């Protein structure tokens, strides 16, 4: 039993306590009241904590409207144009997605379709030029004519120049390819010669030996194939030998080695003039010992009639003489390189021009005549077969023999 002093000391502490701890019974009653309130609120919301919650029926979304063909075309054109005009060439697009995007563009009068066809033409021409060699020349030429070379003549000339500059030993192959194309489309050969002469003039001013060597080598082999006149390499030789240096004499020796046999056969006077100039340089000019040795080797090659450097190899002599078209473009002439042919330009009459080239391609490849020849061959074969069948018909019943014996017995 507590003393009165303890009770008196206890009372001030309870009065000083701001939050007296509730009893355990009071805490239980508060918890029950909170549960009843939450239960009433849950029942008002339609939720019972002892039963699974009932889901409301899902609202069906209305499907988006199906885009029309015109809307699909417009969206595909916009995306393709965005990819082409993007900075730094655009982002990477997987090939499958790019093909699907291009397949949706079917309007041939649109700029996007023509740009897509231009890129395909450029890729095809570059691929065919890079695949050309001695063994597959006859397969490459029909495929090359299958592309629109009138529209892509600038692309073809650019691709040939780049491929030849990258691999000089393949120059005779590219020259033979140009000779075949030039026999049917002379504007291609003319454009190529003008661009090569322009490259040589610019490189000669800049003392760019590599470009001078590649362009002059190509011109020499085009002269061998009689795509350009023999005066064109002769003019280049005279320019190089007018003020001889080690570099210019080396380039001139290379040209003469490639085109020397052709000059000896076609124009002996030009060959004599060139070799007289070499002789003067050998005796009088101040050139390096290495360059002098190159000139001496060239004179020995002339004495051997250029047996190691024939004008045209037998397997690359693919154009008949009557089909050759020779261009005479002088070095001092005003050259029109037509650089705008290397870039895409919108063509309002695109379908009409494509139809024109399709007819021209049929004439070049003799597609119509081949069909007529095949039909004639088939008809003649059918007639021969019918004649053979008629001759093979025999009387297997021996009726003629029986009738003959009958007449003999009756008589």
Short mmCIF file of C-alpha atoms in Angstrom, two decimals:
data_model
loop_
_atom_site.label_atom_id
_atom_site.label_comp_id
_atom_site.label_asym_id
_atom_site.label_seq_id
_atom_site.Cartn_x
_atom_site.Cartn_y
_atom_site.Cartn_z
CA UNK A 1 0.00 0.00 0.00
CA UNK A 2 1.45 3.25 -1.24
CA UNK A 3 2.27 5.88 1.24
CA UNK A 4 0.69 9.35 1.07
CA UNK A 5 4.08 10.83 0.21
CA UNK A 6 4.43 8.61 -2.88
CA UNK A 7 0.92 9.51 -4.04
CA UNK A 8 1.66 13.19 -3.64
CA UNK A 9 4.91 12.82 -5.61
CA UNK A 10 3.17 10.87 -8.40
CA UNK A 11 0.45 13.38 -9.10
CA UNK A 12 2.61 16.24 -10.45
CA UNK A 13 4.31 13.87 -12.99
CA UNK A 14 0.96 12.92 -14.56
CA UNK A 15 -0.03 16.54 -14.76
CA UNK A 16 3.28 17.39 -16.48
CA UNK A 17 2.90 14.54 -19.10
CA UNK A 18 1.50 16.15 -22.28
CA UNK A 19 0.48 12.85 -23.97
CA UNK A 20 -0.41 10.27 -21.44
CA UNK A 21 -0.21 6.71 -22.88
CA UNK A 22 -3.69 5.29 -23.45
CA UNK A 23 -4.67 2.05 -21.91
CA UNK A 24 -4.65 -1.18 -23.94
CA UNK A 25 -8.48 -1.28 -23.98
CA UNK A 26 -8.72 2.23 -25.37
CA UNK A 27 -6.27 1.31 -28.17
CA UNK A 28 -8.39 -1.69 -29.08
CA UNK A 29 -11.58 0.39 -29.25
CA UNK A 30 -9.85 2.92 -31.55
CA UNK A 31 -8.71 0.13 -33.86
CA UNK A 32 -12.28 -1.26 -34.08
CA UNK A 33 -13.67 2.16 -34.90
CA UNK A 34 -11.09 2.63 -37.69
CA UNK A 35 -11.91 -0.80 -39.16
CA UNK A 36 -15.65 -0.08 -39.16
CA UNK A 37 -15.05 3.26 -40.87
CA UNK A 38 -12.85 1.65 -43.51
CA UNK A 39 -15.37 -1.13 -44.01
CA UNK A 40 -18.18 1.35 -44.53
CA UNK A 41 -16.05 3.31 -46.99
CA UNK A 42 -15.06 0.10 -48.83
CA UNK A 43 -18.72 -1.00 -49.01
CA UNK A 44 -19.63 2.40 -50.39
CA UNK A 45 -17.01 1.88 -53.11
CA UNK A 46 -18.27 -1.60 -53.87
CA UNK A 47 -15.22 -3.33 -52.38
CA UNK A 48 -15.29 -6.02 -49.74
CA UNK A 49 -12.06 -6.98 -48.08
CA UNK A 50 -13.30 -10.57 -47.69
CA UNK A 51 -14.26 -10.99 -51.36
CA UNK A 52 -12.21 -10.59 -54.60
CA UNK A 53 -12.52 -7.22 -56.17
CA UNK A 54 -14.96 -7.12 -59.05
CA UNK A 55 -13.43 -5.74 -62.25
CA UNK A 56 -15.38 -3.29 -64.27
CA UNK A 57 -16.00 -4.17 -67.92
CA UNK A 58 -13.17 -2.92 -70.19
CA UNK A 59 -14.00 -0.17 -72.55
CA UNK A 60 -13.34 -1.20 -76.13
CA UNK A 61 -11.09 1.22 -77.93
CA UNK A 62 -12.07 2.33 -81.34
CA UNK A 63 -9.46 1.20 -83.89
CA UNK A 64 -7.51 3.94 -85.67
CA UNK A 65 -8.67 4.77 -89.17
CA UNK A 66 -7.06 2.71 -91.94
CA UNK A 67 -4.76 4.97 -94.02
CA UNK A 68 -5.51 5.23 -97.71
CA UNK A 69 -3.00 4.47 -100.45
CA UNK A 70 -2.37 8.16 -100.97
CA UNK A 71 -1.64 8.64 -97.28
CA UNK A 72 0.75 5.66 -97.31
CA UNK A 73 2.52 7.10 -100.33
CA UNK A 74 2.83 10.51 -98.68
CA UNK A 75 4.16 9.01 -95.43
CA UNK A 76 6.69 6.85 -97.25
CA UNK A 77 7.87 9.78 -99.37
CA UNK A 78 8.25 11.99 -96.31
CA UNK A 79 10.28 9.39 -94.42
CA UNK A 80 12.48 8.61 -97.45
CA UNK A 81 13.11 12.31 -98.05
CA UNK A 82 13.99 12.72 -94.38
CA UNK A 83 16.53 9.92 -94.59
CA UNK A 84 18.14 11.34 -97.73
CA UNK A 85 18.36 14.90 -96.44
CA UNK A 86 19.54 13.99 -92.97
CA UNK A 87 22.83 15.39 -91.79
CA UNK A 88 25.98 13.33 -92.48
CA UNK A 89 24.15 11.04 -94.86
CA UNK A 90 21.39 10.13 -92.41
CA UNK A 91 21.12 7.45 -89.77
CA UNK A 92 21.66 3.78 -90.47
CA UNK A 93 18.57 2.07 -91.86
CA UNK A 94 18.42 -1.74 -92.02
CA UNK A 95 18.30 -2.98 -95.62
CA UNK A 96 15.01 -4.80 -95.11
CA UNK A 97 13.32 -1.68 -93.79
CA UNK A 98 14.80 0.42 -96.59
CA UNK A 99 13.54 -2.02 -99.23
CA UNK A 100 10.09 -2.06 -97.65
CA UNK A 101 10.07 1.72 -97.58
CA UNK A 102 11.13 1.94 -101.22
CA UNK A 103 8.53 -0.65 -102.24
CA UNK A 104 5.77 1.64 -100.96
CA UNK A 105 6.86 4.42 -103.35
CA UNK A 106 5.30 3.54 -106.70
CA UNK A 107 4.49 6.95 -108.17
CA UNK A 108 6.97 7.26 -111.05
CA UNK A 109 6.32 10.97 -111.45
CA UNK A 110 7.43 11.74 -107.89
CA UNK A 111 10.87 13.04 -107.03
CA UNK A 112 11.41 10.35 -104.41
CA UNK A 113 10.82 7.50 -106.88
CA UNK A 114 13.19 9.01 -109.44
CA UNK A 115 15.85 9.57 -106.79
CA UNK A 116 15.46 5.96 -105.71
CA UNK A 117 15.83 4.80 -109.35
CA UNK A 118 18.90 7.06 -109.72
CA UNK A 119 20.60 5.51 -106.70
CA UNK A 120 19.86 2.02 -108.03
CA UNK A 121 21.28 3.00 -111.45
CA UNK A 122 24.46 4.35 -109.87
CA UNK A 123 24.95 1.25 -107.75
CA UNK A 124 24.36 -1.07 -110.71
CA UNK A 125 26.79 0.74 -113.03
CA UNK A 126 29.53 0.79 -110.39
CA UNK A 127 29.04 -2.91 -109.72
CA UNK A 128 29.19 -3.90 -113.39
CA UNK A 129 32.30 -1.80 -114.07
CA UNK A 130 34.11 -3.27 -111.07
CA UNK A 131 33.21 -6.84 -112.11
CA UNK A 132 34.47 -6.46 -115.70
CA UNK A 133 37.39 -8.68 -116.76
CA UNK A 134 38.57 -10.60 -119.81
CA UNK A 135 36.53 -13.74 -119.16
CA UNK A 136 33.11 -12.20 -118.40
CA UNK A 137 33.13 -9.31 -120.89
CA UNK A 138 30.41 -10.87 -123.04
CA UNK A 139 28.14 -11.26 -120.01
CA UNK A 140 28.83 -7.79 -118.60
CA UNK A 141 28.04 -5.87 -121.81
CA UNK A 142 24.34 -6.94 -122.14
CA UNK A 143 23.76 -6.20 -118.46
CA UNK A 144 25.39 -2.80 -118.88
CA UNK A 145 23.18 -1.97 -121.85
CA UNK A 146 20.21 -3.07 -119.73
CA UNK A 147 20.75 0.06 -117.64
CA UNK A 148 19.80 3.49 -118.96
CA UNK A 149 23.21 4.62 -120.21
CA UNK A 150 21.78 7.77 -121.78
CA UNK A 151 20.66 9.00 -118.39
CA UNK A 152 23.65 7.50 -116.59
CA UNK A 153 26.44 8.31 -119.07
CA UNK A 154 27.99 10.69 -116.56
CA UNK A 155 27.90 7.97 -113.90
CA UNK A 156 29.49 5.48 -116.30
CA UNK A 157 32.32 7.85 -117.25
CA UNK A 158 32.96 8.69 -113.59
CA UNK A 159 32.96 5.02 -112.58
CA UNK A 160 35.35 4.06 -115.40
CA UNK A 161 37.80 6.84 -114.53
CA UNK A 162 37.84 5.92 -110.83
CA UNK A 163 38.19 2.19 -111.49
CA UNK A 164 41.00 2.70 -114.03
CA UNK A 165 42.91 5.10 -111.76
CA UNK A 166 42.73 2.55 -108.94
CA UNK A 167 44.04 -0.35 -111.08
CA UNK A 168 46.19 0.65 -114.08
CA UNK A 169 46.81 -2.97 -115.24
CA UNK A 170 43.07 -3.25 -116.00
CA UNK A 171 43.17 -0.28 -118.39
CA UNK A 172 42.98 -2.45 -121.58
CA UNK A 173 39.82 -4.11 -120.22
CA UNK A 174 38.10 -0.80 -119.48
CA UNK A 175 39.16 0.54 -122.90
CA UNK A 176 37.63 -2.52 -124.61
CA UNK A 177 34.42 -2.00 -122.62
CA UNK A 178 34.31 1.66 -123.69
CA UNK A 179 34.89 0.64 -127.33
CA UNK A 180 31.86 -1.66 -127.25
CA UNK A 181 29.61 0.96 -125.65
CA UNK A 182 30.95 3.68 -127.96
CA UNK A 183 30.03 1.66 -131.07
CA UNK A 184 26.36 1.89 -130.03
CA UNK A 185 26.29 5.09 -127.93
CA UNK A 186 29.04 7.43 -129.19
CA UNK A 187 28.10 10.20 -126.75
CA UNK A 188 29.48 8.03 -123.93
CA UNK A 189 32.91 7.73 -125.54
CA UNK A 190 33.02 11.44 -126.38
CA UNK A 191 32.17 12.44 -122.81
CA UNK A 192 34.83 10.10 -121.41
CA UNK A 193 37.56 11.51 -123.67
CA UNK A 194 36.68 15.08 -122.76
CA UNK A 195 36.82 14.30 -119.05
CA UNK A 196 40.16 12.51 -119.41
CA UNK A 197 41.67 15.44 -121.30
CA UNK A 198 40.34 17.85 -118.69
CA UNK A 199 41.88 15.75 -115.91
CA UNK A 200 45.22 15.70 -117.72
CA UNK A 201 45.29 19.47 -118.23
CA UNK A 202 44.48 20.18 -114.58
CA UNK A 203 46.97 17.61 -113.31
CA UNK A 204 49.70 18.89 -115.66
CA UNK A 205 49.30 22.39 -114.24
CA UNK A 206 49.46 21.07 -110.67
CA UNK A 207 52.39 18.70 -111.40
CA UNK A 208 50.25 15.77 -110.26
CA UNK A 209 52.17 12.83 -111.68
CA UNK A 210 49.75 10.08 -110.60
CA UNK A 211 46.69 11.67 -112.27
CA UNK A 212 48.69 12.49 -115.41
CA UNK A 213 49.89 8.90 -115.64
CA UNK A 214 46.46 7.34 -115.19
CA UNK A 215 44.62 9.67 -117.59
CA UNK A 216 47.24 9.44 -120.35
CA UNK A 217 47.38 5.64 -120.05
CA UNK A 218 43.61 5.48 -120.51
CA UNK A 219 43.77 7.80 -123.54
CA UNK A 220 46.53 5.66 -125.08
CA UNK A 221 44.44 2.50 -124.85
CA UNK A 222 41.36 4.33 -126.17
CA UNK A 223 43.49 5.28 -129.18
CA UNK A 224 44.45 1.62 -129.60
CA UNK A 225 40.74 0.73 -129.63
CA UNK A 226 40.17 3.59 -132.12
CA UNK A 227 37.76 5.37 -129.82
CA UNK A 228 39.84 8.54 -130.08
CA UNK A 229 42.07 9.73 -132.93
CA UNK A 230 45.79 8.96 -132.85
CA UNK A 231 46.53 12.71 -132.89
CA UNK A 232 45.21 13.00 -129.32
CA UNK A 233 48.04 10.99 -127.67
CA UNK A 234 50.51 12.60 -130.13
CA UNK A 235 49.53 16.08 -128.89
CA UNK A 236 49.96 14.96 -125.29
CA UNK A 237 53.42 13.56 -126.09
CA UNK A 238 54.54 16.81 -127.68
CA UNK A 239 53.32 18.82 -124.68
CA UNK A 240 55.17 16.54 -122.27
CA UNK A 241 58.39 16.59 -124.27
CA UNK A 242 58.40 20.31 -125.02
CA UNK A 243 60.08 21.16 -121.70
CA UNK A 244 61.40 17.79 -120.55
CA UNK A 245 61.72 16.93 -116.91
CA UNK A 246 62.23 13.58 -115.26
CA UNK A 247 58.53 13.27 -114.47
CA UNK A 248 57.24 14.39 -117.88
CA UNK A 249 59.68 12.16 -119.77
CA UNK A 250 58.67 9.17 -117.64
CA UNK A 251 54.99 9.75 -118.45
CA UNK A 252 55.82 10.20 -122.15
CA UNK A 253 57.79 6.94 -122.19
CA UNK A 254 54.82 5.13 -120.62
CA UNK A 255 52.40 6.54 -123.24
CA UNK A 256 54.72 5.65 -126.11
CA UNK A 257 55.17 2.13 -124.80
CA UNK A 258 51.39 1.62 -124.76
CA UNK A 259 50.50 3.32 -128.05
CA UNK A 260 53.77 2.91 -129.98
CA UNK A 261 52.77 -0.11 -132.05
CA UNK A 262 49.50 1.58 -133.05
CA UNK A 263 51.32 4.76 -134.11
CA UNK A 264 53.87 2.75 -136.14
CA UNK A 265 51.03 1.07 -138.06
CA UNK A 266 48.59 3.96 -138.44
CA UNK A 267 50.77 7.08 -138.71
CA UNK A 268 54.48 6.46 -139.21
CA UNK A 269 55.34 10.17 -139.44
CA UNK A 270 54.01 10.89 -135.93
CA UNK A 271 55.99 7.97 -134.53
CA UNK A 272 59.19 9.22 -136.19
CA UNK A 273 58.61 12.73 -134.83
CA UNK A 274 58.14 11.45 -131.29
CA UNK A 275 61.21 9.22 -131.34
CA UNK A 276 63.35 12.01 -132.83
CA UNK A 277 62.34 14.16 -129.89
CA UNK A 278 63.28 11.35 -127.49
CA UNK A 279 66.67 11.08 -129.19
CA UNK A 280 67.32 14.80 -128.76
CA UNK A 281 66.39 14.62 -125.08
CA UNK A 282 68.65 11.63 -124.60
CA UNK A 283 71.67 13.48 -126.03
CA UNK A 284 71.09 17.08 -124.98
CA UNK A 285 68.72 17.36 -122.03
CA UNK A 286 69.88 17.32 -118.43
CA UNK A 287 67.91 14.38 -117.08
CA UNK A 288 68.57 11.66 -114.55
CA UNK A 289 70.40 8.42 -115.41
CA UNK A 290 67.26 6.46 -114.62
CA UNK A 291 65.25 8.47 -117.15
CA UNK A 292 67.97 8.02 -119.78
CA UNK A 293 67.82 4.28 -119.24
CA UNK A 294 64.03 4.32 -119.71
CA UNK A 295 64.43 6.05 -123.08
CA UNK A 296 67.05 3.50 -124.17
CA UNK A 297 64.72 0.64 -123.21
CA UNK A 298 61.96 2.33 -125.24
CA UNK A 299 64.17 2.43 -128.35
CA UNK A 300 64.92 -1.26 -127.87
CA UNK A 301 61.19 -1.98 -127.64
CA UNK A 302 60.67 -0.13 -130.90
CA UNK A 303 63.38 -2.19 -132.52
CA UNK A 304 61.54 -5.35 -131.32
CA UNK A 305 58.28 -3.91 -132.77
CA UNK A 306 56.66 -3.66 -129.32
CA UNK A 307 56.20 -7.41 -129.04
CA UNK A 308 55.73 -7.14 -125.25
CA UNK A 309 53.19 -4.29 -125.58
CA UNK A 310 50.72 -5.13 -128.36
CA UNK A 311 48.15 -2.46 -129.23
CA UNK A 312 45.17 -4.77 -128.66
CA UNK A 313 45.23 -8.24 -127.21
CA UNK A 314 43.39 -10.88 -129.20
CA UNK A 315 40.82 -11.56 -126.49
CA UNK A 316 39.99 -7.83 -126.24
CA UNK A 317 39.53 -7.20 -129.96
CA UNK A 318 35.74 -7.27 -129.72
CA UNK A 319 34.54 -4.51 -132.08
CA UNK A 320 34.49 -4.86 -135.87
CA UNK A 321 36.32 -2.19 -137.81
CA UNK A 322 33.21 -0.98 -139.61
CA UNK A 323 31.41 -0.51 -136.28
CA UNK A 324 34.12 1.65 -134.68
CA UNK A 325 33.38 5.34 -134.12
CA UNK A 326 36.46 7.55 -133.74
CA UNK A 327 36.36 10.93 -131.96
CA UNK A 328 38.72 13.77 -132.84
CA UNK A 329 39.02 16.08 -129.82
CA UNK A 330 42.12 18.24 -129.63
CA UNK A 331 43.89 19.04 -126.41
CA UNK A 332 43.46 22.81 -126.86
CA UNK A 333 39.72 22.62 -127.58
CA UNK A 334 37.11 23.93 -125.18
CA UNK A 335 36.04 20.87 -123.24
CA UNK A 336 32.53 20.31 -121.92
CA UNK A 337 32.78 17.74 -119.13
CA UNK A 338 29.04 17.99 -118.25
CA UNK A 339 29.59 17.58 -114.53
CA UNK A 340 25.87 18.01 -113.86
CA UNK A 341 25.33 14.51 -115.23
CA UNK A 342 26.90 13.11 -112.06
CA UNK A 343 24.13 14.37 -109.78
CA UNK A 344 20.43 13.62 -109.59
CA UNK A 345 18.04 15.93 -111.40
CA UNK A 346 14.25 15.63 -111.50
CA UNK A 347 12.90 14.69 -114.94
CA UNK A 348 9.32 15.64 -115.75
CA UNK A 349 9.29 13.33 -118.81
CA UNK A 350 10.84 10.42 -116.94
CA UNK A 351 8.52 7.69 -118.22
CA UNK A 352 8.76 8.93 -121.80
CA UNK A 353 12.56 8.92 -121.70
CA UNK A 354 12.59 5.46 -120.16
CA UNK A 355 10.38 4.16 -122.97
CA UNK A 356 12.70 5.69 -125.56
CA UNK A 357 15.72 4.00 -124.06
CA UNK A 358 13.82 0.72 -123.81
CA UNK A 359 13.27 0.80 -127.56
CA UNK A 360 16.89 1.77 -128.16
CA UNK A 361 18.05 -1.10 -125.97
CA UNK A 362 15.93 -3.52 -128.01
CA UNK A 363 17.64 -2.28 -131.18
CA UNK A 364 21.12 -2.49 -129.65
CA UNK A 365 20.68 -6.02 -128.32
CA UNK A 366 18.69 -7.17 -131.40
CA UNK A 367 15.89 -8.44 -129.20
CA UNK A 368 13.21 -8.05 -131.89
CA UNK A 369 15.29 -9.62 -134.67
CA UNK A 370 16.24 -12.52 -132.44
CA UNK A 371 12.56 -13.17 -131.80
CA UNK A 372 11.82 -13.10 -135.51
CA UNK A 373 14.75 -15.38 -136.27
CA UNK A 374 13.61 -17.82 -133.61
CA UNK A 375 10.08 -17.86 -134.99
CA UNK A 376 11.40 -18.45 -138.51
CA UNK A 377 13.65 -21.24 -137.28
CA UNK A 378 10.75 -22.85 -135.44
CA UNK A 379 8.49 -22.70 -138.53
CA UNK A 380 11.21 -24.18 -140.76
CA UNK A 381 11.83 -26.94 -138.22
CA UNK A 382 8.13 -27.75 -138.13
CA UNK A 383 8.01 -28.00 -141.93
CA UNK A 384 11.03 -30.32 -141.99
CA UNK A 385 9.47 -32.49 -139.32
CA UNK A 386 6.25 -32.76 -141.30
CA UNK A 387 8.17 -33.74 -144.44
CA UNK A 388 10.08 -36.37 -142.51
CA UNK A 389 6.84 -37.73 -141.07
CA UNK A 390 5.34 -37.87 -144.56
CA UNK A 391 8.33 -39.79 -145.86
CA UNK A 392 8.23 -42.16 -142.91
CA UNK A 393 4.60 -43.22 -143.65
CA UNK A 394 4.67 -46.77 -145.06
CA UNK A 395 1.99 -49.26 -146.08
CA UNK A 396 2.22 -51.99 -143.47
CA UNK A 397 -0.93 -53.88 -144.63
CA UNK A 398 0.60 -55.10 -147.97
CA UNK A 399 -2.63 -54.32 -149.84
CA UNK A 400 -0.73 -53.43 -152.99
CA UNK A 401 0.97 -56.84 -153.02
CA UNK A 402 -2.32 -58.66 -152.44
CA UNK A 403 -4.00 -56.81 -155.32
CA UNK A 404 -1.06 -57.57 -157.62
CA UNK A 405 -1.23 -61.29 -156.88
CA UNK A 406 -5.00 -61.27 -157.35
CA UNK A 407 -4.70 -59.78 -160.83
CA UNK A 408 -2.03 -62.30 -161.74
CA UNK A 409 -4.12 -65.25 -160.63
CA UNK A 410 -7.21 -63.98 -162.40
CA UNK A 411 -5.38 -63.58 -165.66
#
